[in-house]
mmCIF file of N, CA, C and O in Angstrom:
data_model
loop_
_atom_site.group_PDB
_atom_site.id
_atom_site.type_symbol
_atom_site.label_atom_id
_atom_site.label_comp_id
_atom_site.label_asym_id
_atom_site.label_seq_id
_atom_site.Cartn_x
_atom_site.Cartn_y
_atom_site.Cartn_z
ATOM 1 N N MET A 868 -40.384 2.707 36.678
ATOM 2 C CA MET A 868 -38.962 2.508 36.848
ATOM 3 C C MET A 868 -38.401 2.116 35.505
ATOM 4 O O MET A 868 -39.010 1.400 34.775
ATOM 5 N N ILE A 869 -37.255 2.643 35.152
ATOM 6 C CA ILE A 869 -36.625 2.344 33.877
ATOM 7 C C ILE A 869 -35.207 2.022 34.147
ATOM 8 O O ILE A 869 -34.734 2.128 35.239
ATOM 9 N N CYS A 870 -34.671 1.864 33.641
ATOM 10 C CA CYS A 870 -33.663 1.880 32.694
ATOM 11 C C CYS A 870 -32.357 2.265 33.343
ATOM 12 O O CYS A 870 -31.608 2.981 32.782
ATOM 13 N N SER A 871 -32.260 1.817 34.588
ATOM 14 C CA SER A 871 -30.902 1.761 35.062
ATOM 15 C C SER A 871 -30.241 0.726 34.182
ATOM 16 O O SER A 871 -29.044 0.616 34.106
ATOM 17 N N ALA A 872 -31.061 -0.032 33.484
ATOM 18 C CA ALA A 872 -30.564 -1.043 32.552
ATOM 19 C C ALA A 872 -30.363 -0.477 31.158
ATOM 20 O O ALA A 872 -30.072 -1.214 30.249
ATOM 21 N N LEU A 873 -30.518 0.837 30.977
ATOM 22 C CA LEU A 873 -30.261 1.416 29.659
ATOM 23 C C LEU A 873 -28.852 1.079 29.194
ATOM 24 O O LEU A 873 -28.615 0.925 28.015
ATOM 25 N N HIS A 874 -27.941 0.987 30.125
ATOM 26 C CA HIS A 874 -26.577 0.661 29.756
ATOM 27 C C HIS A 874 -26.413 -0.830 29.467
ATOM 28 O O HIS A 874 -25.346 -1.269 29.101
ATOM 29 N N THR A 875 -27.473 -1.597 29.601
ATOM 30 C CA THR A 875 -27.464 -3.021 29.290
ATOM 31 C C THR A 875 -28.539 -3.279 28.242
ATOM 32 O O THR A 875 -29.666 -3.637 28.566
ATOM 33 N N PRO A 876 -28.236 -3.076 26.964
ATOM 34 C CA PRO A 876 -29.245 -3.134 25.914
ATOM 35 C C PRO A 876 -30.042 -4.430 25.875
ATOM 36 O O PRO A 876 -31.223 -4.415 25.577
ATOM 37 N N ALA A 877 -29.442 -5.540 26.203
ATOM 38 C CA ALA A 877 -30.159 -6.810 26.155
ATOM 39 C C ALA A 877 -31.308 -6.824 27.151
ATOM 40 O O ALA A 877 -32.328 -7.465 26.930
ATOM 41 N N LEU A 878 -31.159 -6.103 28.255
ATOM 42 C CA LEU A 878 -32.206 -6.073 29.262
ATOM 43 C C LEU A 878 -33.266 -5.018 28.980
ATOM 44 O O LEU A 878 -34.354 -5.063 29.523
ATOM 45 N N PHE A 879 -32.964 -4.070 28.114
ATOM 46 C CA PHE A 879 -33.842 -2.935 27.867
ATOM 47 C C PHE A 879 -35.255 -3.394 27.532
ATOM 48 O O PHE A 879 -36.218 -2.955 28.141
ATOM 49 N N SER A 880 -35.406 -4.303 26.594
ATOM 50 C CA SER A 880 -36.740 -4.715 26.165
ATOM 51 C C SER A 880 -37.429 -5.628 27.169
ATOM 52 O O SER A 880 -38.611 -5.886 27.055
ATOM 53 N N GLN A 881 -36.695 -6.112 28.173
ATOM 54 C CA GLN A 881 -37.291 -6.987 29.173
ATOM 55 C C GLN A 881 -37.905 -6.210 30.332
ATOM 56 O O GLN A 881 -38.616 -6.775 31.138
ATOM 57 N N LEU A 882 -37.622 -4.928 30.421
ATOM 58 C CA LEU A 882 -38.147 -4.137 31.518
ATOM 59 C C LEU A 882 -39.642 -3.929 31.332
ATOM 60 O O LEU A 882 -40.101 -3.670 30.233
ATOM 61 N N PRO A 883 -40.429 -4.019 32.400
ATOM 62 C CA PRO A 883 -41.872 -3.868 32.269
ATOM 63 C C PRO A 883 -42.281 -2.478 31.815
ATOM 64 O O PRO A 883 -43.337 -2.301 31.252
ATOM 65 N N CYS A 884 -41.441 -1.485 32.031
ATOM 66 C CA CYS A 884 -41.811 -0.118 31.678
ATOM 67 C C CYS A 884 -41.401 0.242 30.264
ATOM 68 O O CYS A 884 -41.721 1.313 29.785
ATOM 69 N N CYS A 885 -40.674 -0.624 29.586
ATOM 70 C CA CYS A 885 -40.119 -0.259 28.294
ATOM 71 C C CYS A 885 -40.530 -1.253 27.218
ATOM 72 O O CYS A 885 -40.642 -2.428 27.459
ATOM 73 N N SER A 886 -40.668 -0.719 26.051
ATOM 74 C CA SER A 886 -40.888 -1.555 24.893
ATOM 75 C C SER A 886 -40.130 -0.907 23.758
ATOM 76 O O SER A 886 -40.306 0.270 23.500
ATOM 77 N N VAL A 887 -39.275 -1.634 23.110
ATOM 78 C CA VAL A 887 -38.487 -1.089 22.018
ATOM 79 C C VAL A 887 -38.744 -1.915 20.785
ATOM 80 O O VAL A 887 -38.659 -3.135 20.820
ATOM 81 N N THR A 888 -39.085 -1.233 19.714
ATOM 82 C CA THR A 888 -39.198 -1.933 18.447
ATOM 83 C C THR A 888 -37.918 -1.677 17.683
ATOM 84 O O THR A 888 -37.208 -0.718 17.945
ATOM 85 N N ARG A 889 -37.649 -2.495 16.736
ATOM 86 C CA ARG A 889 -36.458 -2.305 15.927
ATOM 87 C C ARG A 889 -36.736 -1.416 14.716
ATOM 88 O O ARG A 889 -35.892 -1.245 13.878
ATOM 89 N N THR A 890 -37.935 -0.857 14.639
ATOM 90 C CA THR A 890 -38.279 0.005 13.518
ATOM 91 C C THR A 890 -38.824 1.345 13.989
ATOM 92 O O THR A 890 -39.914 1.740 13.614
ATOM 93 N N PRO A 891 -38.087 2.069 14.841
ATOM 94 C CA PRO A 891 -38.560 3.383 15.238
ATOM 95 C C PRO A 891 -38.526 4.317 14.041
ATOM 96 O O PRO A 891 -37.865 4.026 13.040
ATOM 97 N N LYS A 892 -39.218 5.438 14.137
ATOM 98 C CA LYS A 892 -39.183 6.419 13.060
ATOM 99 C C LYS A 892 -37.763 6.905 12.831
ATOM 100 O O LYS A 892 -37.371 7.170 11.716
ATOM 101 N N ILE A 893 -37.004 7.033 13.913
ATOM 102 C CA ILE A 893 -35.593 7.377 13.777
ATOM 103 C C ILE A 893 -34.847 6.077 13.559
ATOM 104 O O ILE A 893 -34.911 5.169 14.359
ATOM 105 N N SER A 894 -34.130 6.002 12.472
ATOM 106 C CA SER A 894 -33.467 4.767 12.085
ATOM 107 C C SER A 894 -31.976 4.841 12.368
ATOM 108 O O SER A 894 -31.365 5.909 12.275
ATOM 109 N N ALA A 895 -31.408 3.696 12.664
ATOM 110 C CA ALA A 895 -29.961 3.611 12.868
ATOM 111 C C ALA A 895 -29.215 3.950 11.583
ATOM 112 O O ALA A 895 -28.039 4.260 11.605
ATOM 113 N N LYS A 896 -29.912 3.892 10.461
ATOM 114 C CA LYS A 896 -29.291 4.184 9.173
ATOM 115 C C LYS A 896 -29.238 5.679 8.874
ATOM 116 O O LYS A 896 -28.658 6.088 7.887
ATOM 117 N N MET A 897 -29.866 6.480 9.718
ATOM 118 C CA MET A 897 -29.854 7.919 9.502
ATOM 119 C C MET A 897 -28.465 8.473 9.781
ATOM 120 O O MET A 897 -27.761 7.995 10.658
ATOM 121 N N SER A 898 -28.118 9.508 9.037
ATOM 122 C CA SER A 898 -26.819 10.139 9.247
ATOM 123 C C SER A 898 -26.843 10.961 10.528
ATOM 124 O O SER A 898 -27.907 11.323 11.043
ATOM 125 N N SER A 899 -25.677 11.260 11.007
ATOM 126 C CA SER A 899 -25.548 12.087 12.202
ATOM 127 C C SER A 899 -26.195 13.451 11.952
ATOM 128 O O SER A 899 -26.833 14.013 12.846
ATOM 129 N N LYS A 900 -26.066 13.959 10.743
ATOM 130 C CA LYS A 900 -26.657 15.252 10.388
ATOM 131 C C LYS A 900 -28.186 15.191 10.459
ATOM 132 O O LYS A 900 -28.829 16.105 10.968
ATOM 133 N N GLU A 901 -28.781 14.102 9.977
ATOM 134 C CA GLU A 901 -30.232 13.939 10.035
ATOM 135 C C GLU A 901 -30.709 13.836 11.481
ATOM 136 O O GLU A 901 -31.719 14.436 11.855
ATOM 137 N N LEU A 902 -29.989 13.069 12.291
ATOM 138 C CA LEU A 902 -30.347 12.918 13.697
ATOM 139 C C LEU A 902 -30.236 14.249 14.440
ATOM 140 O O LEU A 902 -31.098 14.589 15.249
ATOM 141 N N LYS A 903 -29.185 14.999 14.138
ATOM 142 C CA LYS A 903 -28.997 16.309 14.765
ATOM 143 C C LYS A 903 -30.135 17.247 14.375
ATOM 144 O O LYS A 903 -30.649 17.997 15.208
ATOM 145 N N SER A 904 -30.581 17.171 13.128
ATOM 146 C CA SER A 904 -31.678 18.006 12.655
ATOM 147 C C SER A 904 -32.972 17.691 13.412
ATOM 148 O O SER A 904 -33.713 18.597 13.812
ATOM 149 N N ILE A 905 -33.254 16.409 13.623
ATOM 150 C CA ILE A 905 -34.442 16.003 14.384
ATOM 151 C C ILE A 905 -34.332 16.488 15.823
ATOM 152 O O ILE A 905 -35.271 17.040 16.385
ATOM 153 N N PHE A 906 -33.163 16.294 16.418
ATOM 154 C CA PHE A 906 -32.926 16.760 17.792
ATOM 155 C C PHE A 906 -33.175 18.263 17.890
ATOM 156 O O PHE A 906 -33.885 18.731 18.773
ATOM 157 N N GLU A 907 -32.615 19.023 16.960
ATOM 158 C CA GLU A 907 -32.737 20.480 16.994
ATOM 159 C C GLU A 907 -34.176 20.940 16.790
ATOM 160 O O GLU A 907 -34.591 21.955 17.341
ATOM 161 N N LYS A 908 -34.941 20.199 16.009
ATOM 162 C CA LYS A 908 -36.354 20.533 15.782
ATOM 163 C C LYS A 908 -37.104 20.559 17.116
ATOM 164 O O LYS A 908 -37.907 21.455 17.365
ATOM 165 N N TYR A 909 -36.827 19.594 17.979
ATOM 166 C CA TYR A 909 -37.500 19.533 19.275
ATOM 167 C C TYR A 909 -36.838 20.449 20.299
ATOM 168 O O TYR A 909 -37.519 21.067 21.112
ATOM 169 N N ALA A 910 -35.521 20.553 20.265
ATOM 170 C CA ALA A 910 -34.798 21.382 21.240
ATOM 171 C C ALA A 910 -35.125 22.863 21.063
ATOM 172 O O ALA A 910 -35.084 23.621 22.029
ATOM 173 N N ALA A 911 -35.481 23.266 19.861
ATOM 174 C CA ALA A 911 -35.751 24.676 19.579
ATOM 175 C C ALA A 911 -37.118 25.138 20.079
ATOM 176 O O ALA A 911 -37.434 26.314 20.011
ATOM 177 N N LYS A 912 -37.918 24.231 20.598
ATOM 178 C CA LYS A 912 -39.277 24.593 21.014
ATOM 179 C C LYS A 912 -39.298 25.529 22.227
ATOM 180 O O LYS A 912 -40.186 26.347 22.359
ATOM 181 N N GLU A 913 -38.349 25.396 23.124
ATOM 182 C CA GLU A 913 -38.290 26.262 24.310
ATOM 183 C C GLU A 913 -36.860 26.310 24.822
ATOM 184 O O GLU A 913 -36.100 25.372 24.651
ATOM 185 N N GLY A 914 -36.479 27.406 25.441
ATOM 186 C CA GLY A 914 -35.171 27.499 26.087
ATOM 187 C C GLY A 914 -33.997 27.340 25.138
ATOM 188 O O GLY A 914 -34.012 27.807 24.011
ATOM 189 N N ASP A 915 -32.983 26.656 25.604
ATOM 190 C CA ASP A 915 -31.731 26.458 24.883
ATOM 191 C C ASP A 915 -31.956 25.588 23.642
ATOM 192 O O ASP A 915 -32.395 24.449 23.761
ATOM 193 N N PRO A 916 -31.634 26.094 22.449
ATOM 194 C CA PRO A 916 -31.857 25.316 21.226
ATOM 195 C C PRO A 916 -30.885 24.150 21.042
ATOM 196 O O PRO A 916 -31.022 23.378 20.103
ATOM 197 N N ASN A 917 -29.926 24.015 21.955
ATOM 198 C CA ASN A 917 -28.970 22.914 21.889
ATOM 199 C C ASN A 917 -29.203 21.868 22.975
ATOM 200 O O ASN A 917 -28.389 20.972 23.149
ATOM 201 N N GLN A 918 -30.301 22.016 23.710
ATOM 202 C CA GLN A 918 -30.612 21.120 24.820
ATOM 203 C C GLN A 918 -32.099 20.777 24.781
ATOM 204 O O GLN A 918 -32.921 21.605 24.412
ATOM 205 N N LEU A 919 -32.429 19.556 25.172
ATOM 206 C CA LEU A 919 -33.828 19.149 25.304
ATOM 207 C C LEU A 919 -34.262 19.313 26.748
ATOM 208 O O LEU A 919 -33.615 18.777 27.659
ATOM 209 N N SER A 920 -35.356 20.024 26.952
ATOM 210 C CA SER A 920 -35.981 20.037 28.272
ATOM 211 C C SER A 920 -36.731 18.721 28.426
ATOM 212 O O SER A 920 -36.856 17.938 27.474
ATOM 213 N N LYS A 921 -37.269 18.491 29.596
ATOM 214 C CA LYS A 921 -38.036 17.263 29.818
ATOM 215 C C LYS A 921 -39.246 17.220 28.877
ATOM 216 O O LYS A 921 -39.558 16.180 28.306
ATOM 217 N N GLU A 922 -39.924 18.349 28.699
ATOM 218 C CA GLU A 922 -41.096 18.405 27.815
ATOM 219 C C GLU A 922 -40.682 18.169 26.360
ATOM 220 O O GLU A 922 -41.372 17.469 25.611
ATOM 221 N N GLU A 923 -39.580 18.744 25.956
ATOM 222 C CA GLU A 923 -39.098 18.532 24.585
ATOM 223 C C GLU A 923 -38.721 17.072 24.359
ATOM 224 O O GLU A 923 -39.010 16.505 23.300
ATOM 225 N N LEU A 924 -38.083 16.457 25.352
ATOM 226 C CA LEU A 924 -37.754 15.034 25.243
ATOM 227 C C LEU A 924 -39.031 14.205 25.136
ATOM 228 O O LEU A 924 -39.112 13.281 24.332
ATOM 229 N N ARG A 925 -40.051 14.554 25.924
ATOM 230 C CA ARG A 925 -41.331 13.845 25.854
ATOM 231 C C ARG A 925 -41.920 13.929 24.453
ATOM 232 O O ARG A 925 -42.355 12.925 23.881
ATOM 233 N N LEU A 926 -41.912 15.119 23.865
ATOM 234 C CA LEU A 926 -42.452 15.293 22.514
ATOM 235 C C LEU A 926 -41.648 14.504 21.481
ATOM 236 O O LEU A 926 -42.217 13.861 20.598
ATOM 237 N N LEU A 927 -40.334 14.552 21.596
ATOM 238 C CA LEU A 927 -39.480 13.812 20.666
ATOM 239 C C LEU A 927 -39.769 12.317 20.758
ATOM 240 O O LEU A 927 -39.967 11.654 19.735
ATOM 241 N N ILE A 928 -39.817 11.785 21.960
ATOM 242 C CA ILE A 928 -40.070 10.347 22.130
ATOM 243 C C ILE A 928 -41.474 9.993 21.656
ATOM 244 O O ILE A 928 -41.675 9.006 20.951
ATOM 245 N N GLN A 929 -42.444 10.812 22.021
ATOM 246 C CA GLN A 929 -43.829 10.554 21.626
ATOM 247 C C GLN A 929 -43.976 10.503 20.107
ATOM 248 O O GLN A 929 -44.690 9.662 19.572
ATOM 249 N N ASN A 930 -43.294 11.394 19.406
ATOM 250 C CA ASN A 930 -43.430 11.481 17.955
ATOM 251 C C ASN A 930 -42.468 10.593 17.180
ATOM 252 O O ASN A 930 -42.809 10.119 16.100
ATOM 253 N N GLU A 931 -41.288 10.368 17.704
ATOM 254 C CA GLU A 931 -40.263 9.630 16.957
ATOM 255 C C GLU A 931 -40.075 8.197 17.454
ATOM 256 O O GLU A 931 -39.614 7.346 16.716
ATOM 257 N N PHE A 932 -40.366 7.939 18.723
ATOM 258 C CA PHE A 932 -40.243 6.612 19.333
ATOM 259 C C PHE A 932 -41.540 6.270 20.059
ATOM 260 O O PHE A 932 -41.547 6.095 21.274
ATOM 261 N N PRO A 933 -42.664 6.187 19.369
ATOM 262 C CA PRO A 933 -43.955 6.071 20.064
ATOM 263 C C PRO A 933 -44.109 4.842 20.951
ATOM 264 O O PRO A 933 -44.937 4.853 21.852
ATOM 265 N N THR A 934 -43.322 3.815 20.765
ATOM 266 C CA THR A 934 -43.468 2.624 21.603
ATOM 267 C C THR A 934 -42.358 2.481 22.639
ATOM 268 O O THR A 934 -42.307 1.469 23.332
ATOM 269 N N LEU A 935 -41.525 3.485 22.775
ATOM 270 C CA LEU A 935 -40.376 3.369 23.673
ATOM 271 C C LEU A 935 -40.757 3.283 25.144
ATOM 272 O O LEU A 935 -40.238 2.457 25.874
ATOM 273 N N LEU A 936 -41.640 4.127 25.582
ATOM 274 C CA LEU A 936 -41.951 4.198 27.010
ATOM 275 C C LEU A 936 -43.367 3.722 27.285
ATOM 276 O O LEU A 936 -44.285 3.990 26.539
ATOM 277 N N LYS A 937 -43.524 3.044 28.392
ATOM 278 C CA LYS A 937 -44.835 2.644 28.893
ATOM 279 C C LYS A 937 -44.901 3.007 30.359
ATOM 280 O O LYS A 937 -43.890 2.981 31.048
ATOM 281 N N GLY A 938 -46.075 3.317 30.846
ATOM 282 C CA GLY A 938 -46.249 3.613 32.263
ATOM 283 C C GLY A 938 -46.121 5.087 32.556
ATOM 284 O O GLY A 938 -45.549 5.837 31.783
ATOM 285 N N PRO A 939 -46.633 5.530 33.684
ATOM 286 C CA PRO A 939 -46.709 6.952 33.998
ATOM 287 C C PRO A 939 -45.398 7.605 34.421
ATOM 288 O O PRO A 939 -45.231 8.797 34.269
ATOM 289 N N ASN A 940 -44.453 6.855 34.944
ATOM 290 C CA ASN A 940 -43.248 7.472 35.505
ATOM 291 C C ASN A 940 -42.001 7.255 34.667
ATOM 292 O O ASN A 940 -40.922 7.617 35.076
ATOM 293 N N THR A 941 -42.118 6.673 33.524
ATOM 294 C CA THR A 941 -40.931 6.293 32.783
ATOM 295 C C THR A 941 -40.190 7.466 32.155
ATOM 296 O O THR A 941 -38.988 7.416 32.024
ATOM 297 N N LEU A 942 -40.880 8.530 31.756
ATOM 298 C CA LEU A 942 -40.195 9.681 31.181
ATOM 299 C C LEU A 942 -39.242 10.291 32.202
ATOM 300 O O LEU A 942 -38.099 10.617 31.876
ATOM 301 N N GLU A 943 -39.699 10.419 33.425
ATOM 302 C CA GLU A 943 -38.848 10.966 34.484
ATOM 303 C C GLU A 943 -37.590 10.115 34.669
ATOM 304 O O GLU A 943 -36.479 10.632 34.767
ATOM 305 N N ASP A 944 -37.770 8.813 34.688
ATOM 306 C CA ASP A 944 -36.640 7.912 34.869
ATOM 307 C C ASP A 944 -35.674 7.983 33.681
ATOM 308 O O ASP A 944 -34.460 8.008 33.865
ATOM 309 N N LEU A 945 -36.233 8.016 32.475
ATOM 310 C CA LEU A 945 -35.396 8.112 31.283
ATOM 311 C C LEU A 945 -34.631 9.420 31.273
ATOM 312 O O LEU A 945 -33.438 9.460 30.988
ATOM 313 N N PHE A 946 -35.305 10.500 31.618
ATOM 314 C CA PHE A 946 -34.665 11.810 31.647
ATOM 315 C C PHE A 946 -33.492 11.815 32.617
ATOM 316 O O PHE A 946 -32.404 12.298 32.294
ATOM 317 N N LYS A 947 -33.700 11.255 33.794
ATOM 318 C CA LYS A 947 -32.612 11.189 34.784
ATOM 319 C C LYS A 947 -31.445 10.353 34.257
ATOM 320 O O LYS A 947 -30.289 10.679 34.488
ATOM 321 N N GLU A 948 -31.761 9.271 33.557
ATOM 322 C CA GLU A 948 -30.716 8.405 33.008
ATOM 323 C C GLU A 948 -29.913 9.116 31.922
ATOM 324 O O GLU A 948 -28.697 8.997 31.853
ATOM 325 N N LEU A 949 -30.597 9.890 31.082
ATOM 326 C CA LEU A 949 -29.925 10.570 29.972
ATOM 327 C C LEU A 949 -29.166 11.808 30.416
ATOM 328 O O LEU A 949 -28.135 12.141 29.837
ATOM 329 N N ASP A 950 -29.665 12.508 31.407
ATOM 330 C CA ASP A 950 -29.058 13.754 31.871
ATOM 331 C C ASP A 950 -27.852 13.447 32.748
ATOM 332 O O ASP A 950 -27.872 13.606 33.964
ATOM 333 N N LYS A 951 -26.799 12.993 32.109
ATOM 334 C CA LYS A 951 -25.602 12.528 32.826
ATOM 335 C C LYS A 951 -24.972 13.602 33.709
ATOM 336 O O LYS A 951 -24.461 13.315 34.771
ATOM 337 N N ASN A 952 -24.985 14.856 33.247
ATOM 338 C CA ASN A 952 -24.318 15.899 34.012
ATOM 339 C C ASN A 952 -25.245 16.596 34.999
ATOM 340 O O ASN A 952 -24.832 17.508 35.702
ATOM 341 N N GLY A 953 -26.521 16.188 35.044
ATOM 342 C CA GLY A 953 -27.445 16.708 36.041
ATOM 343 C C GLY A 953 -27.841 18.161 35.876
ATOM 344 O O GLY A 953 -28.280 18.789 36.831
ATOM 345 N N ASP A 954 -27.749 18.695 34.641
ATOM 346 C CA ASP A 954 -28.087 20.105 34.433
ATOM 347 C C ASP A 954 -29.571 20.338 34.144
ATOM 348 O O ASP A 954 -29.995 21.455 33.908
ATOM 349 N N GLY A 955 -30.366 19.277 34.167
ATOM 350 C CA GLY A 955 -31.799 19.426 33.944
ATOM 351 C C GLY A 955 -32.195 19.476 32.478
ATOM 352 O O GLY A 955 -33.349 19.735 32.158
ATOM 353 N N GLU A 956 -31.247 19.221 31.599
ATOM 354 C CA GLU A 956 -31.504 19.195 30.166
ATOM 355 C C GLU A 956 -30.693 18.065 29.545
ATOM 356 O O GLU A 956 -29.739 17.577 30.146
ATOM 357 N N VAL A 957 -31.096 17.663 28.347
ATOM 358 C CA VAL A 957 -30.399 16.584 27.643
ATOM 359 C C VAL A 957 -29.724 17.169 26.411
ATOM 360 O O VAL A 957 -30.383 17.739 25.536
ATOM 361 N N SER A 958 -28.411 17.052 26.357
ATOM 362 C CA SER A 958 -27.653 17.536 25.205
ATOM 363 C C SER A 958 -27.742 16.519 24.060
ATOM 364 O O SER A 958 -28.190 15.388 24.254
ATOM 365 N N PHE A 959 -27.289 16.927 22.876
ATOM 366 C CA PHE A 959 -27.289 16.007 21.754
ATOM 367 C C PHE A 959 -26.395 14.803 22.051
ATOM 368 O O PHE A 959 -26.739 13.672 21.717
ATOM 369 N N GLU A 960 -25.276 15.031 22.715
ATOM 370 C CA GLU A 960 -24.367 13.937 23.055
ATOM 371 C C GLU A 960 -25.051 12.942 23.999
ATOM 372 O O GLU A 960 -24.927 11.739 23.838
ATOM 373 N N GLU A 961 -25.787 13.468 24.981
ATOM 374 C CA GLU A 961 -26.518 12.597 25.898
ATOM 375 C C GLU A 961 -27.630 11.854 25.160
ATOM 376 O O GLU A 961 -27.863 10.663 25.393
ATOM 377 N N PHE A 962 -28.298 12.529 24.242
ATOM 378 C CA PHE A 962 -29.358 11.924 23.434
ATOM 379 C C PHE A 962 -28.797 10.810 22.551
ATOM 380 O O PHE A 962 -29.431 9.767 22.370
ATOM 381 N N GLN A 963 -27.601 11.000 22.020
ATOM 382 C CA GLN A 963 -26.972 9.982 21.179
ATOM 383 C C GLN A 963 -26.774 8.673 21.937
ATOM 384 O O GLN A 963 -26.820 7.601 21.343
ATOM 385 N N GLU A 964 -26.565 8.741 23.242
ATOM 386 C CA GLU A 964 -26.426 7.524 24.049
ATOM 387 C C GLU A 964 -27.700 6.688 23.974
ATOM 388 O O GLU A 964 -27.644 5.465 23.877
ATOM 389 N N LEU A 965 -28.858 7.347 24.029
ATOM 390 C CA LEU A 965 -30.131 6.635 23.891
ATOM 391 C C LEU A 965 -30.221 5.982 22.517
ATOM 392 O O LEU A 965 -30.592 4.816 22.405
ATOM 393 N N LEU A 966 -29.855 6.707 21.480
ATOM 394 C CA LEU A 966 -29.919 6.163 20.118
ATOM 395 C C LEU A 966 -29.020 4.937 19.966
ATOM 396 O O LEU A 966 -29.413 3.948 19.356
ATOM 397 N N LYS A 967 -27.840 4.995 20.547
ATOM 398 C CA LYS A 967 -26.929 3.854 20.484
ATOM 399 C C LYS A 967 -27.531 2.631 21.157
ATOM 400 O O LYS A 967 -27.442 1.524 20.653
ATOM 401 N N LYS A 968 -28.155 2.849 22.313
ATOM 402 C CA LYS A 968 -28.698 1.736 23.082
ATOM 403 C C LYS A 968 -29.896 1.086 22.409
ATOM 404 O O LYS A 968 -30.020 -0.133 22.406
ATOM 405 N N ILE A 969 -30.763 1.880 21.802
ATOM 406 C CA ILE A 969 -31.940 1.279 21.191
ATOM 407 C C ILE A 969 -31.689 0.754 19.796
ATOM 408 O O ILE A 969 -32.493 -0.022 19.286
ATOM 409 N N SER A 970 -30.562 1.116 19.192
ATOM 410 C CA SER A 970 -30.272 0.598 17.849
ATOM 411 C C SER A 970 -29.444 -0.678 17.870
ATOM 412 O O SER A 970 -29.191 -1.280 16.853
ATOM 413 N N GLN A 971 -29.055 -1.131 19.055
ATOM 414 C CA GLN A 971 -28.242 -2.343 19.150
ATOM 415 C C GLN A 971 -29.103 -3.577 19.082
ATOM 416 O O GLN A 971 -30.228 -3.614 19.432
#
């Protein structure tokens, strides 16, 4: 279970399924262009190059935020939280919400 508390950053690190460090590979100091480039690198792996599938999101988190998720079901929960419009993919705008929450 995750992150119905994603919208409450103070609670994010207190959840048993989540661990957030303040030094992820993706830094809050990165420009929007750099972040978009990283997003596109993973989004281009399959399907729509402007959207992350669940597998692409898993790879991005595994490689760029290795300590973000713990437990077997957390990716599913995070994906549901990020996919605001329910289209089964995560857009860059939806992904930016995650970046905002973990950089606070």
